[in-house]
Short mmCIF file of C-alpha atoms in Angstrom, two decimals:
data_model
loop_
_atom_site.label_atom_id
_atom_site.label_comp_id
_atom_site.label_asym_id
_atom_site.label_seq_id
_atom_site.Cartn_x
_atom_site.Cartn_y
_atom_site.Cartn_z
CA UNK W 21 -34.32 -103.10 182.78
CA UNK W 22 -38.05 -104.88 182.85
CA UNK W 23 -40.68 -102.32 182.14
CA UNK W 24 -38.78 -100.05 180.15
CA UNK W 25 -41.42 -99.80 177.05
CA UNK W 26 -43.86 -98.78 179.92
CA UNK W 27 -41.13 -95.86 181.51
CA UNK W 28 -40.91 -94.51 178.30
CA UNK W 29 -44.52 -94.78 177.47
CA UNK W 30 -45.28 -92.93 180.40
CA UNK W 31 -42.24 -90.20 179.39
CA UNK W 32 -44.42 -89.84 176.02
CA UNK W 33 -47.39 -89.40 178.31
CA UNK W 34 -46.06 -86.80 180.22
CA UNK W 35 -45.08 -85.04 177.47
CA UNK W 36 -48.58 -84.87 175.99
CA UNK W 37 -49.82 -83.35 178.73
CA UNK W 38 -47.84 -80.62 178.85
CA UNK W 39 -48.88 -80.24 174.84
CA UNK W 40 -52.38 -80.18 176.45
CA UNK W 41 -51.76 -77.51 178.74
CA UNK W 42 -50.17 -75.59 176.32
CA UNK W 43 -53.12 -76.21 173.57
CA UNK W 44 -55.59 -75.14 176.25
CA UNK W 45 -53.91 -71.88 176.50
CA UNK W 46 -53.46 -71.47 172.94
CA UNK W 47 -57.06 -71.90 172.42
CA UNK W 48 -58.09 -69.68 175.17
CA UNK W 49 -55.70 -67.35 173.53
CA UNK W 50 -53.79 -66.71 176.56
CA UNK W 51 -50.45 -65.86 175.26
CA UNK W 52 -48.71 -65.16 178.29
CA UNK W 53 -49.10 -68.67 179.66
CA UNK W 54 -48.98 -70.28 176.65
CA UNK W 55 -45.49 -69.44 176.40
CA UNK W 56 -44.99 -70.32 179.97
CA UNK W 57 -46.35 -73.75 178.79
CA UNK W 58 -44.67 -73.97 176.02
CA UNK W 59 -41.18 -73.40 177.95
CA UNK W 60 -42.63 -76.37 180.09
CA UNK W 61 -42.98 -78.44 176.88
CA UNK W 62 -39.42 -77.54 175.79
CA UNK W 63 -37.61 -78.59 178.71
CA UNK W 64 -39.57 -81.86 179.20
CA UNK W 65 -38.91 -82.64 175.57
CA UNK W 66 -35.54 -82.03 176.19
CA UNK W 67 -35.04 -84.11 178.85
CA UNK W 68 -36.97 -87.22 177.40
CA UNK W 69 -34.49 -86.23 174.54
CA UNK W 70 -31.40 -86.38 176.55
CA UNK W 71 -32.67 -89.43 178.93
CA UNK W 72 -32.80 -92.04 175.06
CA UNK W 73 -30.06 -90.34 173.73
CA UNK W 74 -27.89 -90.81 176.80
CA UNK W 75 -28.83 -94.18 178.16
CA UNK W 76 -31.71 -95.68 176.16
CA UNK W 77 -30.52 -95.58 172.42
CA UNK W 78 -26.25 -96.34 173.32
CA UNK W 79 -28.18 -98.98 175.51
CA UNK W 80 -30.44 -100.25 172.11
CA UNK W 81 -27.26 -100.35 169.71
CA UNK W 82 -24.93 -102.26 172.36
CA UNK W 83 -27.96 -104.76 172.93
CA UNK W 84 -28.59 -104.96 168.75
CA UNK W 85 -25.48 -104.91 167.51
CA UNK W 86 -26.75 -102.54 165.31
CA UNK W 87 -24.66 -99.07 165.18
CA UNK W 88 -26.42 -96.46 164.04
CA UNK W 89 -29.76 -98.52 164.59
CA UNK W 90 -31.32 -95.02 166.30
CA UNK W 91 -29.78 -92.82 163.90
CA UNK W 92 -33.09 -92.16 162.50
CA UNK W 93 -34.42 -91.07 165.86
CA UNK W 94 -31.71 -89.10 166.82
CA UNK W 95 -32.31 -87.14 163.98
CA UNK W 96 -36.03 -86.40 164.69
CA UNK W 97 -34.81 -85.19 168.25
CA UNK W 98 -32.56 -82.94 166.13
CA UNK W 99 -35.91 -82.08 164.14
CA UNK W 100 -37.68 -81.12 167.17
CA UNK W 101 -34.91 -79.24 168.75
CA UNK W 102 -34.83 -76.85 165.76
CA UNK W 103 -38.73 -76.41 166.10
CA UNK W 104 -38.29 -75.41 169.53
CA UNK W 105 -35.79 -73.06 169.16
CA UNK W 106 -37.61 -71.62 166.31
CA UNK W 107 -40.79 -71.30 168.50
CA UNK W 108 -38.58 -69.34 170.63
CA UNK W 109 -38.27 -66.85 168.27
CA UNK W 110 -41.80 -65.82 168.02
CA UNK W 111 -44.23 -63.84 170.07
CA UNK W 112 -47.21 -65.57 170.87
CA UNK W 113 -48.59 -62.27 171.73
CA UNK W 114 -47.48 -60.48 168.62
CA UNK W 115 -47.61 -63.37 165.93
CA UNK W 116 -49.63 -65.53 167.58
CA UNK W 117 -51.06 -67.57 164.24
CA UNK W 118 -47.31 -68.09 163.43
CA UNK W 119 -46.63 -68.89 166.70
CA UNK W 120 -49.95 -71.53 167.12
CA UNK W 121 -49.18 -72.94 163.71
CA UNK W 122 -45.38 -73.91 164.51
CA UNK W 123 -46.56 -75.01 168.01
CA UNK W 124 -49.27 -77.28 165.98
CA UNK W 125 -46.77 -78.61 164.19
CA UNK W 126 -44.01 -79.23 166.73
CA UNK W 127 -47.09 -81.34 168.52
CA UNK W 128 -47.42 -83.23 165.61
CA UNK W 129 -44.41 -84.14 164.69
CA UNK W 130 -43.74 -85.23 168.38
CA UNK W 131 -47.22 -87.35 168.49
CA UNK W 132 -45.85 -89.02 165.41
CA UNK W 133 -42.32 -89.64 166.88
CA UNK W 134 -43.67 -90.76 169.90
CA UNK W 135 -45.71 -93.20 168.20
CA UNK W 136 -43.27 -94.62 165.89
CA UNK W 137 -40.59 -95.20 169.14
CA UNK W 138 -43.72 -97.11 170.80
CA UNK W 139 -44.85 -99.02 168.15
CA UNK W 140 -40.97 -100.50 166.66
CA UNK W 141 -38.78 -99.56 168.97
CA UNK W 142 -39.73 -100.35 172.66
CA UNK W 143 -41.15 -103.79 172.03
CA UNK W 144 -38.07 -104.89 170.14
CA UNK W 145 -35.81 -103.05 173.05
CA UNK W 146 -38.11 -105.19 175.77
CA UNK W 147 -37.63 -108.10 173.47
CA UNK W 148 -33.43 -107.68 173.46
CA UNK W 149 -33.19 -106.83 177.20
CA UNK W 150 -35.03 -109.92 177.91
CA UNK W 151 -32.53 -111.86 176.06
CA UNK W 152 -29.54 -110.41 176.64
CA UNK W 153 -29.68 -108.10 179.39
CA UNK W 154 -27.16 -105.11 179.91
CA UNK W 155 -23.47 -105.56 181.06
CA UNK W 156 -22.86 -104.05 184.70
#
């Protein structure tokens, strides 16, 4: 799988531009398609989410020998999950300093995840693959 880092780099990528959109329209304070960008955001989280969870991080611990070496990750997906859900409580019309707050926040916390996975994780998954590359 050569070039992984850099797919899921670019997944990361993706996902901040969808966090752009959606801060634009915050900012303009155009609620109705911030929360159509926002739903954008979710479901593009949620499938970078599902993509590691499903064939990235069983893929890291197999090649590590490490179980439970993504635990940690797994449970910021969790993290995120619950902020998303939670955003999908609110109005962004009727609470929409609530709303831009949790949004802010969700952002953040996914800029920081993002970062971490880039900076530990994908070089040292790059690094196993190379050396010991996946059963068939």
């Amino acid at each position: 799988m050569p070039g992984a880092a850099i797919k899921l780099a670019e997944h990361h990528r993706q996902c901040d531009e969808l966090f752009a959109a959606a801060g634009e329209a915050a900012s303009a304070g155009d609620w109705i398609a911030l929360a159509a960008r926002v739903a954008a955001v979710r479901e593009g989280l949620l499938a970078h989410f599902r993509y590691e969870e499903e064939r990235i991080f069983p893929l890291y611990e197999e090649t590590s020998g490490e179980e439970g070496a993504t635990e940690a990750l797994c449970a910021a997906h969790d993290d995120m999950r619950a902020a998303l859900w939670a955003l999908a409580t609110y109005s962004a019309e009727t609470d929409s300093q609530r709303y831009c707050r949790e949004f802010a926040e969700l952002r953040a916390a996914f800029e920081a995840h993002a970062a971490d996975e880039e900076r530990r994780m994908y070089p040292a998954f790059e690094r196993m693959l190379a050396a010991n590359p996946p059963r068939a």
